[in-house]
mmCIF file of C-alpha atoms in Angstrom:
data_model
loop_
_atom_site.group_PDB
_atom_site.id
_atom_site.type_symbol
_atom_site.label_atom_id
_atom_site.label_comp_id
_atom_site.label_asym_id
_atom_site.label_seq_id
_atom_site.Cartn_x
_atom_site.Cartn_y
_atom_site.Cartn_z
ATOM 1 C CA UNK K 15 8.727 -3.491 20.322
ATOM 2 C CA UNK K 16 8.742 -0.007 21.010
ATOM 3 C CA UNK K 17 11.847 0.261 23.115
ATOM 4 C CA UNK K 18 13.528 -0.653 19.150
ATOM 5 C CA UNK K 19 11.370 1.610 17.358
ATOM 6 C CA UNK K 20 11.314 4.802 19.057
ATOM 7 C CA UNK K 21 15.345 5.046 19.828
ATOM 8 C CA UNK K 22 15.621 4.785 16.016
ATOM 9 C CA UNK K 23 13.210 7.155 14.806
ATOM 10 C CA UNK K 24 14.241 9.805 17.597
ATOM 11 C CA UNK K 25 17.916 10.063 15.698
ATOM 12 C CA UNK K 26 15.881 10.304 13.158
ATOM 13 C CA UNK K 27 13.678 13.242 15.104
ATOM 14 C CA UNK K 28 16.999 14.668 16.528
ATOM 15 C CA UNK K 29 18.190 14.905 12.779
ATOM 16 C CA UNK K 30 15.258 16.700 11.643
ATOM 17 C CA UNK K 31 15.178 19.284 15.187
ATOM 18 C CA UNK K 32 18.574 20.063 14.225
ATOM 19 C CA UNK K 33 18.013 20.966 10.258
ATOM 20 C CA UNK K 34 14.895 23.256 11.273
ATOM 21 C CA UNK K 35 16.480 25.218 13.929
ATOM 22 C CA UNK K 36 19.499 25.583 11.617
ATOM 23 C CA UNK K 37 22.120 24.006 13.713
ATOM 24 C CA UNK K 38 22.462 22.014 10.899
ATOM 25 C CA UNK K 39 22.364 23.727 7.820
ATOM 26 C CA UNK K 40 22.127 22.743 4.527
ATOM 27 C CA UNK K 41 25.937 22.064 3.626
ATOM 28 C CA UNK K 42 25.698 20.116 6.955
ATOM 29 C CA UNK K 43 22.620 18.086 6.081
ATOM 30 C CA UNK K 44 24.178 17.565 2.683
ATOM 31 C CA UNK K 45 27.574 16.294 3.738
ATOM 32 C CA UNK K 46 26.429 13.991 6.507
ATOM 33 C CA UNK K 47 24.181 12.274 3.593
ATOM 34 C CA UNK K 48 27.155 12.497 1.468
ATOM 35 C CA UNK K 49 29.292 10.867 4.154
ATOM 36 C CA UNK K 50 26.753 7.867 4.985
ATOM 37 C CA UNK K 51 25.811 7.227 1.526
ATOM 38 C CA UNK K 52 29.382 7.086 -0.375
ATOM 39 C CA UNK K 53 31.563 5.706 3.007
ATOM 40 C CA UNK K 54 30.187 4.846 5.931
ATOM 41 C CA UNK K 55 27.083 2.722 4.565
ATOM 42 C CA UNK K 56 28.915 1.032 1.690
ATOM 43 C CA UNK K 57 32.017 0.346 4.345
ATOM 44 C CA UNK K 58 29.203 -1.668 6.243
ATOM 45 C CA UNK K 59 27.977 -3.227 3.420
ATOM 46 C CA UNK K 60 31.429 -4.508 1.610
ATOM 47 C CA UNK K 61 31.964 -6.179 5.608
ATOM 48 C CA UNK K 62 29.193 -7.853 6.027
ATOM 49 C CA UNK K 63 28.702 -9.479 2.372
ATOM 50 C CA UNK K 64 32.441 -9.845 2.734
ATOM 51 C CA UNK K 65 32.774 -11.348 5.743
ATOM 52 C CA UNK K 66 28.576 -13.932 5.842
ATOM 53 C CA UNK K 67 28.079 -17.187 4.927
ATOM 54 C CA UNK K 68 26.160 -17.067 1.710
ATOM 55 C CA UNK K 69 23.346 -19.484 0.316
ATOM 56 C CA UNK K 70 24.345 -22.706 -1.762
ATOM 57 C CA UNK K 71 22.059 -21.351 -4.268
ATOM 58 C CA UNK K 72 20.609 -18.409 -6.026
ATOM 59 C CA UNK K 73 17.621 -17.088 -4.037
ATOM 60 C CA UNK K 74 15.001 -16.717 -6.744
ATOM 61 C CA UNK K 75 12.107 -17.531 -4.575
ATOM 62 C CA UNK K 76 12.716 -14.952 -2.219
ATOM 63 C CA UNK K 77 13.547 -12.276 -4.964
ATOM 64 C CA UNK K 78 10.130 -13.639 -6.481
ATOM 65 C CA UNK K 79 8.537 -13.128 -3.056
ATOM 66 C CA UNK K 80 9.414 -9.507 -2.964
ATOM 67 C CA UNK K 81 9.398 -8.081 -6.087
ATOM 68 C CA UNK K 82 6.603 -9.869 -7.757
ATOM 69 C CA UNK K 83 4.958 -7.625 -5.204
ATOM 70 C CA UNK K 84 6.532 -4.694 -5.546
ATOM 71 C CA UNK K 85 5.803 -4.608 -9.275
ATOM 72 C CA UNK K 86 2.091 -5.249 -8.591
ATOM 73 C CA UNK K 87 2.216 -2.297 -5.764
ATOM 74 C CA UNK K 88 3.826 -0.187 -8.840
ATOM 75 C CA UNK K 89 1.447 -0.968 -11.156
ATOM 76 C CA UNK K 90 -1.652 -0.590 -8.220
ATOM 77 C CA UNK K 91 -0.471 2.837 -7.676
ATOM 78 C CA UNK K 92 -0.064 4.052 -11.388
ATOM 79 C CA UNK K 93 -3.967 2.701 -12.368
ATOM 80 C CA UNK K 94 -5.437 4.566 -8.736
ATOM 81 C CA UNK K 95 -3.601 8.240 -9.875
ATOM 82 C CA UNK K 96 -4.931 8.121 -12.837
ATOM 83 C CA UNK K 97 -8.497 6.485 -12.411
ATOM 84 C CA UNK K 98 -8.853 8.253 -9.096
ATOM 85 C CA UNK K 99 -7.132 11.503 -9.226
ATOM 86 C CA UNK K 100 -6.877 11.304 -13.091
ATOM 87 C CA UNK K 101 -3.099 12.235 -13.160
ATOM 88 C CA UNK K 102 -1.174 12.015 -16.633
ATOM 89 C CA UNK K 103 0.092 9.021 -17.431
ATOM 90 C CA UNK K 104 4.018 10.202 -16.945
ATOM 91 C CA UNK K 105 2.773 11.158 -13.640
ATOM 92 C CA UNK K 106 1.374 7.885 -12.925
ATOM 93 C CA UNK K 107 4.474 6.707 -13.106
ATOM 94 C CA UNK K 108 6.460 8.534 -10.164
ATOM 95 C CA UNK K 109 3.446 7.115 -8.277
ATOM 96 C CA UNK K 110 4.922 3.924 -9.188
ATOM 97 C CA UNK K 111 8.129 4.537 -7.777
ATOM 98 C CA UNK K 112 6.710 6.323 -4.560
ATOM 99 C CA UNK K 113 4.523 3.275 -3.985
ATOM 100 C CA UNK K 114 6.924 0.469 -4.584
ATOM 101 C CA UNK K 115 10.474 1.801 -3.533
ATOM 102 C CA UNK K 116 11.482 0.702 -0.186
ATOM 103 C CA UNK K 117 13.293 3.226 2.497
ATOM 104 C CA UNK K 118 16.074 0.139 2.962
ATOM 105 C CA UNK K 119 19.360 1.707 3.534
ATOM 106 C CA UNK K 120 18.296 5.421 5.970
ATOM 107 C CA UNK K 121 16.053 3.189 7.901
ATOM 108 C CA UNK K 122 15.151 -0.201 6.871
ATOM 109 C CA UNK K 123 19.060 -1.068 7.758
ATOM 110 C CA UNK K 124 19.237 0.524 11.127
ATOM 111 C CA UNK K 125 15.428 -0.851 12.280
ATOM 112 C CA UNK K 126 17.110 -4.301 11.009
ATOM 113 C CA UNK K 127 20.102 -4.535 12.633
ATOM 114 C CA UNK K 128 18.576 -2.793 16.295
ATOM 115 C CA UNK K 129 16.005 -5.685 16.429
ATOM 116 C CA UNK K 130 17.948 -8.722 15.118
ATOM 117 C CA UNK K 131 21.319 -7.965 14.739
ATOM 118 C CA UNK K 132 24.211 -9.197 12.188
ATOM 119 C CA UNK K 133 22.129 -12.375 11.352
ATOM 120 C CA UNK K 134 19.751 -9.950 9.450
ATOM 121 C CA UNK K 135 22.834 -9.215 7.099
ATOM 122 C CA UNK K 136 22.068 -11.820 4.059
ATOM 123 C CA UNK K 137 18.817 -11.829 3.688
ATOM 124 C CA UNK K 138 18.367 -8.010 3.954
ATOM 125 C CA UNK K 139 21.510 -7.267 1.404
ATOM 126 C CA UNK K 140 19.871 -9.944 -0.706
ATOM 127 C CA UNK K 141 16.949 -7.568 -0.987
ATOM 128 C CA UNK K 142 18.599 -4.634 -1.078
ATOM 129 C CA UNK K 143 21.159 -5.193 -4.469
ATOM 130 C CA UNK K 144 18.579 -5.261 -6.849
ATOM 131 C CA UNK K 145 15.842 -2.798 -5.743
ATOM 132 C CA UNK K 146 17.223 0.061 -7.994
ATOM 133 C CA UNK K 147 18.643 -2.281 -10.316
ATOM 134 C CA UNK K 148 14.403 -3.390 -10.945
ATOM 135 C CA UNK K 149 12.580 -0.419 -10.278
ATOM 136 C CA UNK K 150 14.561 2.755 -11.759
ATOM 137 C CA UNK K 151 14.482 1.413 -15.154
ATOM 138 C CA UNK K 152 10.699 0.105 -14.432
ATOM 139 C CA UNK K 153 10.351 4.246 -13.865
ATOM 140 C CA UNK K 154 12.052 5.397 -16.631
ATOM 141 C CA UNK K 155 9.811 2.990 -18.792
ATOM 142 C CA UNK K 156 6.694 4.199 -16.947
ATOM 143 C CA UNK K 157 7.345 7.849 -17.511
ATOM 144 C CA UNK K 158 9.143 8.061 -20.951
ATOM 145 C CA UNK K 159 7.370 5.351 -22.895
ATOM 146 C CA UNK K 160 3.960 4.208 -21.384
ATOM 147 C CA UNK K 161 3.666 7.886 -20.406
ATOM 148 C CA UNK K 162 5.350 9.855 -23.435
ATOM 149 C CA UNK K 163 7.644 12.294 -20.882
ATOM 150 C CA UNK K 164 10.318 13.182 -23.176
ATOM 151 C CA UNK K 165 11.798 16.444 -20.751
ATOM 152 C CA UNK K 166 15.266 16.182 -20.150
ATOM 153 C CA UNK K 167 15.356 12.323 -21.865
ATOM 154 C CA UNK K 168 19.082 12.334 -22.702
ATOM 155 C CA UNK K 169 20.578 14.077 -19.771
ATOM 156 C CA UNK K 170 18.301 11.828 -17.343
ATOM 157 C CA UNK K 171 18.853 8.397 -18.538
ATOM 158 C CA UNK K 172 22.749 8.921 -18.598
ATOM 159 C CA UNK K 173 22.721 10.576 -14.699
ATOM 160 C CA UNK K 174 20.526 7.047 -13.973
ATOM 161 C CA UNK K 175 22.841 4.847 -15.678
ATOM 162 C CA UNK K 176 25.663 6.563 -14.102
ATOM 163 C CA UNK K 177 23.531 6.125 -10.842
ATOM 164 C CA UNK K 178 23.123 2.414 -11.308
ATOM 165 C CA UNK K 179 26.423 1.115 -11.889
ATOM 166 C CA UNK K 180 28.627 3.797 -10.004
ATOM 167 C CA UNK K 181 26.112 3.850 -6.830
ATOM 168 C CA UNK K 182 28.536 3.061 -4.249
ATOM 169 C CA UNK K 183 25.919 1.065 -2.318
ATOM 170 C CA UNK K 184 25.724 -1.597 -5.349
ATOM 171 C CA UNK K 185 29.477 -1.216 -6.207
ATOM 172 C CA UNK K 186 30.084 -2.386 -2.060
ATOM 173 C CA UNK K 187 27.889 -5.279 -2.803
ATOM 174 C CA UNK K 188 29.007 -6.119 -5.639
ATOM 175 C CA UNK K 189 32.936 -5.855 -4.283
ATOM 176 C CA UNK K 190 31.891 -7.645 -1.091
ATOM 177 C CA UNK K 191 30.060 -10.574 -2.924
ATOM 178 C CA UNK K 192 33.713 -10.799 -5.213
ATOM 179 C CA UNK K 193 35.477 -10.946 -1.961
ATOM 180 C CA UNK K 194 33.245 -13.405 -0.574
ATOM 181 C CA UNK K 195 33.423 -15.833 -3.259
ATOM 182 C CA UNK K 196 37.173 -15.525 -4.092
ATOM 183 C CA UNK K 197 37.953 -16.442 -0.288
ATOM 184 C CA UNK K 198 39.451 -12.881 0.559
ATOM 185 C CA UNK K 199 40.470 -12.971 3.612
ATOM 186 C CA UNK K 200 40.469 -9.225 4.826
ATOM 187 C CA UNK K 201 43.386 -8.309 7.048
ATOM 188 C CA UNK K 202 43.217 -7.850 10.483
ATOM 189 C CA UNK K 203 44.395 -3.589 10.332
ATOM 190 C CA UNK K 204 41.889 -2.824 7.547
ATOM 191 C CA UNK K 205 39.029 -4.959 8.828
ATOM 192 C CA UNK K 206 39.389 -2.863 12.197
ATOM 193 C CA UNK K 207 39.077 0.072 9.996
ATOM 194 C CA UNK K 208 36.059 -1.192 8.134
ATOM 195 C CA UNK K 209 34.395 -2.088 11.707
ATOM 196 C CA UNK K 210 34.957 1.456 13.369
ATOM 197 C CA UNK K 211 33.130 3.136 9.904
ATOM 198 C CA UNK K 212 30.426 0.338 10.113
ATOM 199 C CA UNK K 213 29.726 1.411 13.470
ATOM 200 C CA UNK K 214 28.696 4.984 12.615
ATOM 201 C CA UNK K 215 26.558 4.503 9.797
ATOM 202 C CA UNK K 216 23.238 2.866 11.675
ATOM 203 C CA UNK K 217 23.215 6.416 13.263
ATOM 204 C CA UNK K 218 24.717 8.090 9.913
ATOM 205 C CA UNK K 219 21.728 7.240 8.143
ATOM 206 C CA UNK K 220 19.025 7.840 10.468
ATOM 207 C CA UNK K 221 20.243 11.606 11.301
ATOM 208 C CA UNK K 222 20.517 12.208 7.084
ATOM 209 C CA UNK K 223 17.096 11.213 7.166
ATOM 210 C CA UNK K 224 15.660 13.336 9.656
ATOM 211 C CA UNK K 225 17.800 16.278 7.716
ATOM 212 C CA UNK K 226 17.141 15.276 4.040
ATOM 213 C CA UNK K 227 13.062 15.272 5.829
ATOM 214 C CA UNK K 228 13.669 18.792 7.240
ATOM 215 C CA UNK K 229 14.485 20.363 3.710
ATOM 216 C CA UNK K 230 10.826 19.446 2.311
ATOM 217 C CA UNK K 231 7.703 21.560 2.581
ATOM 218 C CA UNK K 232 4.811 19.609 4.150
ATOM 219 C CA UNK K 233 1.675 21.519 3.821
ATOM 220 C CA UNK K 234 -2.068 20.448 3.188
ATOM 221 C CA UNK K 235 -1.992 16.862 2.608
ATOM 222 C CA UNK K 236 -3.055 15.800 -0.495
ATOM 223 C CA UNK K 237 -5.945 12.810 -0.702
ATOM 224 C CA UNK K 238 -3.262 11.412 -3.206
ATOM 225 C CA UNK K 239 0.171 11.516 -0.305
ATOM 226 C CA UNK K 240 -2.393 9.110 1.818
ATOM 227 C CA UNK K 241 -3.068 7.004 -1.194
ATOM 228 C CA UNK K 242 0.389 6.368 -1.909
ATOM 229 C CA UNK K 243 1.531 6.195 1.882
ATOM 230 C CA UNK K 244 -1.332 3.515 2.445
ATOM 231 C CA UNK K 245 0.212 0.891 -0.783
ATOM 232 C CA UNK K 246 3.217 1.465 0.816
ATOM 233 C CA UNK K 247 3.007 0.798 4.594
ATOM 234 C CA UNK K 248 0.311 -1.887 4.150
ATOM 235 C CA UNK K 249 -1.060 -3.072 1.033
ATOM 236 C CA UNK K 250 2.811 -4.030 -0.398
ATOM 237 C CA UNK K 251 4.328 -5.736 2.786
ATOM 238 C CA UNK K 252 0.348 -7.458 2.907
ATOM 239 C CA UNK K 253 1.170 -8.821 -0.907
ATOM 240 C CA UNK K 254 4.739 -9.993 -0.169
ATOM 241 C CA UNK K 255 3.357 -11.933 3.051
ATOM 242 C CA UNK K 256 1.098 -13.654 0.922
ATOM 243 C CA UNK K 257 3.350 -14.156 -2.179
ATOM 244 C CA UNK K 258 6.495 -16.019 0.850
ATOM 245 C CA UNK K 259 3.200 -18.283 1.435
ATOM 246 C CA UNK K 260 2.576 -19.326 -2.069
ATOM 247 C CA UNK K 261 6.363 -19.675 -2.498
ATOM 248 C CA UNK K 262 7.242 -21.229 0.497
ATOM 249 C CA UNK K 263 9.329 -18.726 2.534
ATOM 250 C CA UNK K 264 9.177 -19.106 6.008
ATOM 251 C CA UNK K 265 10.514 -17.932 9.379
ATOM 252 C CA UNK K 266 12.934 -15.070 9.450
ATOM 253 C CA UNK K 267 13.470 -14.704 5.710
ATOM 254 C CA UNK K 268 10.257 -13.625 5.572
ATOM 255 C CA UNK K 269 10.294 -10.961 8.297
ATOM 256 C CA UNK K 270 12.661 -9.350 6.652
ATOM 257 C CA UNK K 271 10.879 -9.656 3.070
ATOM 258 C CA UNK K 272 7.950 -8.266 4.956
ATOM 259 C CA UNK K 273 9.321 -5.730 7.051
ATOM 260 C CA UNK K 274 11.115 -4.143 4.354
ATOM 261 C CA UNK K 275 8.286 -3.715 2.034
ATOM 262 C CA UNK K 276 6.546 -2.018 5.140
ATOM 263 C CA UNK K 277 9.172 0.290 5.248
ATOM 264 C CA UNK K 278 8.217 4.278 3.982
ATOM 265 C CA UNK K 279 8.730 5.343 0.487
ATOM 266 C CA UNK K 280 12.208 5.677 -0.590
ATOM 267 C CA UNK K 281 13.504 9.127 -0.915
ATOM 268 C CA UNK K 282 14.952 8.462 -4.326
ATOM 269 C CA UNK K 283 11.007 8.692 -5.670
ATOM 270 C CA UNK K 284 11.586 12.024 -5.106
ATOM 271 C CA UNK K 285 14.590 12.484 -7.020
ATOM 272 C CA UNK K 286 12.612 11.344 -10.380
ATOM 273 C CA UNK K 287 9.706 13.186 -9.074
ATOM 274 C CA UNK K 288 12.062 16.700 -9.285
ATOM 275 C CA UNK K 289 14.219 15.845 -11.854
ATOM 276 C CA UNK K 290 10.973 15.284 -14.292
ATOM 277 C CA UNK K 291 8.789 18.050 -12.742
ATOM 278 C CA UNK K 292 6.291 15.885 -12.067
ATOM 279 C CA UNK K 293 4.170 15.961 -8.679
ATOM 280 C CA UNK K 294 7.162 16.644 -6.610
ATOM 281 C CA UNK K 295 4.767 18.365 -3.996
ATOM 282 C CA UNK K 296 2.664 15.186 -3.316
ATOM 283 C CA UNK K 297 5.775 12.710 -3.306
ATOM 284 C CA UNK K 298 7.252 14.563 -0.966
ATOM 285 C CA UNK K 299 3.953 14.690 0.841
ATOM 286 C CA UNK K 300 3.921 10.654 0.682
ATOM 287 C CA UNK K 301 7.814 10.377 1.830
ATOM 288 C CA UNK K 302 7.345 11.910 5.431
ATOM 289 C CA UNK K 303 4.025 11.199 5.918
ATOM 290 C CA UNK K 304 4.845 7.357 5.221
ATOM 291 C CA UNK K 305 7.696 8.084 7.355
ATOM 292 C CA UNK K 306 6.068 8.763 10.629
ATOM 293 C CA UNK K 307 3.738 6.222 10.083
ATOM 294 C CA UNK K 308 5.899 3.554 9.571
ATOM 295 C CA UNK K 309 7.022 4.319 14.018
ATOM 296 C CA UNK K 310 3.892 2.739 14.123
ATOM 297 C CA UNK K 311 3.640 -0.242 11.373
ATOM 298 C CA UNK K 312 7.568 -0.795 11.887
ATOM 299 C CA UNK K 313 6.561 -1.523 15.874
ATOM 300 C CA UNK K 314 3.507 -3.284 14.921
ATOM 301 C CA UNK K 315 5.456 -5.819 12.821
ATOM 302 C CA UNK K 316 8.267 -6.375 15.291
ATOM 303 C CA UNK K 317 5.572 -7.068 17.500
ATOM 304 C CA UNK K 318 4.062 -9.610 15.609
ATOM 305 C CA UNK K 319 6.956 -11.218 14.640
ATOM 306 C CA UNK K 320 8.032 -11.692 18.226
ATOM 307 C CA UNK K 321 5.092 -13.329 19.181
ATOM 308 C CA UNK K 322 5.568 -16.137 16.456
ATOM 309 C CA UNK K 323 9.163 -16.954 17.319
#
């Protein structure tokens, strides 16, 4: 399954040459990210919810499956910084974040849709809508309360409000899923439109990613960065395998589940990271070093999924 892998991760390679050798600079880097995150990703996303078949029913096992998981993963990596590398307990909690928060939309998304295609829509938006919705205020909680960070309190919580419910990403779901269930029927002129934007942001999102990689400092990896990368890339897509089993989720719902808990730490771990001045080095650390990794767990797990199907 390398002939999927590597095309995607060399956008993402090509995205990162470019930033370092300054033919993209900054302002570049910066708008491209701008442009996939508030049009051409959401344009995708309000299609596609828009336009699939949903379930009859609410999918709590497979929301179960996933972020039972994912809130064991947060809470694995919050008791290891502190009983291994004895980091603060506000600090434990951006390990949280780093460990649990899955890269879905810069390369989750693409990875998706190159290996299966549109059918990977539903149960991959599914996934998707709630991750921030769960685990930003699960950080905030972990930080400010269990961990007694009270820097910037006021100012913070109203950016991630502001964050939660005007993130474009969630506001396209939630608009697609109100077109879905109304029976819009989208016209032929703008659903053109909305297919011509869809088709850039696969490769949108992968070149913001090698640029937003290309801004961070990456120097003497800390014992913690491989700590974190390691409950990301294996022990939480390990736990959500065995949590589809308990719960019954079989087939290619629970590739996806899997796959996407394999995917690298979520660059939004470092947003909470700077914003509270709290180990910002070593989350950075853990985001591209997680990253290149995941070429080879992302191929690994294609692989293996191939061979059952």
């Amino acid at each position: 399954m390398f002939d999927v892998v590597i095309p995607i991760f060399a956008i993402v390679g090509l995205g990162y040459a470019f930033s370092k050798k300054a033919l993209f600079g900054p302002e570049v880097a910066a708008g491209l990210t701008r442009f996939m995150f508030y049009f051409a990703v959401p344009a995708m996303l309000f299609k596609s919810i828009a336009t699939t078949e949903l379930p009859n029913h609410i999918p709590w096992n497979f929301w179960l499956a996933f972020y039972v998981p994912s809130f064991i993963v947060f809470f694995i990596a919050m008791l290891t910084t502190r009983s291994l590398f004895g980091w603060r307990s506000a600090e434990s909690g951006i390990a949280g974040v780093c460990a649990a928060y899955s890269n879905m939309v810069l390369l989750g998304l693409p990875l998706l849709l190159a290996a299966y295609g549109e059918r990977v829509n539903l149960p991959l938006f599914m996934l998707l809508a709630p991750q921030s919705l769960l685990l930003f205020p699960t950080t905030i909680f972990a930080v400010e309360v269990f961990g007694g960070e009270k820097r910037g309190l006021d100012s913070l919580k109203l950016s991630l409000i502001g964050k939660l419910f005007l993130n474009p990403i969630i506001l396209a779901l939630v608009l697609g899923l109100i077109a879905n269930l109304s029976g819009l029927v989208i016209a032929k002129i703008p659903l053109s439109i909305l297919e011509l934007i869809s088709a850039a942001a696969p490769a949108c999102a992968l070149t913001a990613l090698g640029a937003s990689l290309a801004q961070y400092e990456f120097k003497g990896i800390h014992a913690a960065s491989y700590t974190l990368a390691f409950l990301k890339l294996v022990m939480h897509p390990i736990l959500v395998f065995l949590m589809c089993r308990v719960l019954g989720i079989e087939g290619f719902w629970m590739q996806v589940a899997v796959f996407l808990a394999a995917m690298p730490c979520g660059i939004n771990a470092f947003i909470f990271a700077s914003n509270y001045k709290l180990k910002a080095e070593i989350v950075t650390q853990s985001i591209v070093l997680s990253t290149l990794l995941s070429v080879i767990t992302s191929a690994t797990l294609l692989k293996l999924f191939a061979s059952t199907m």
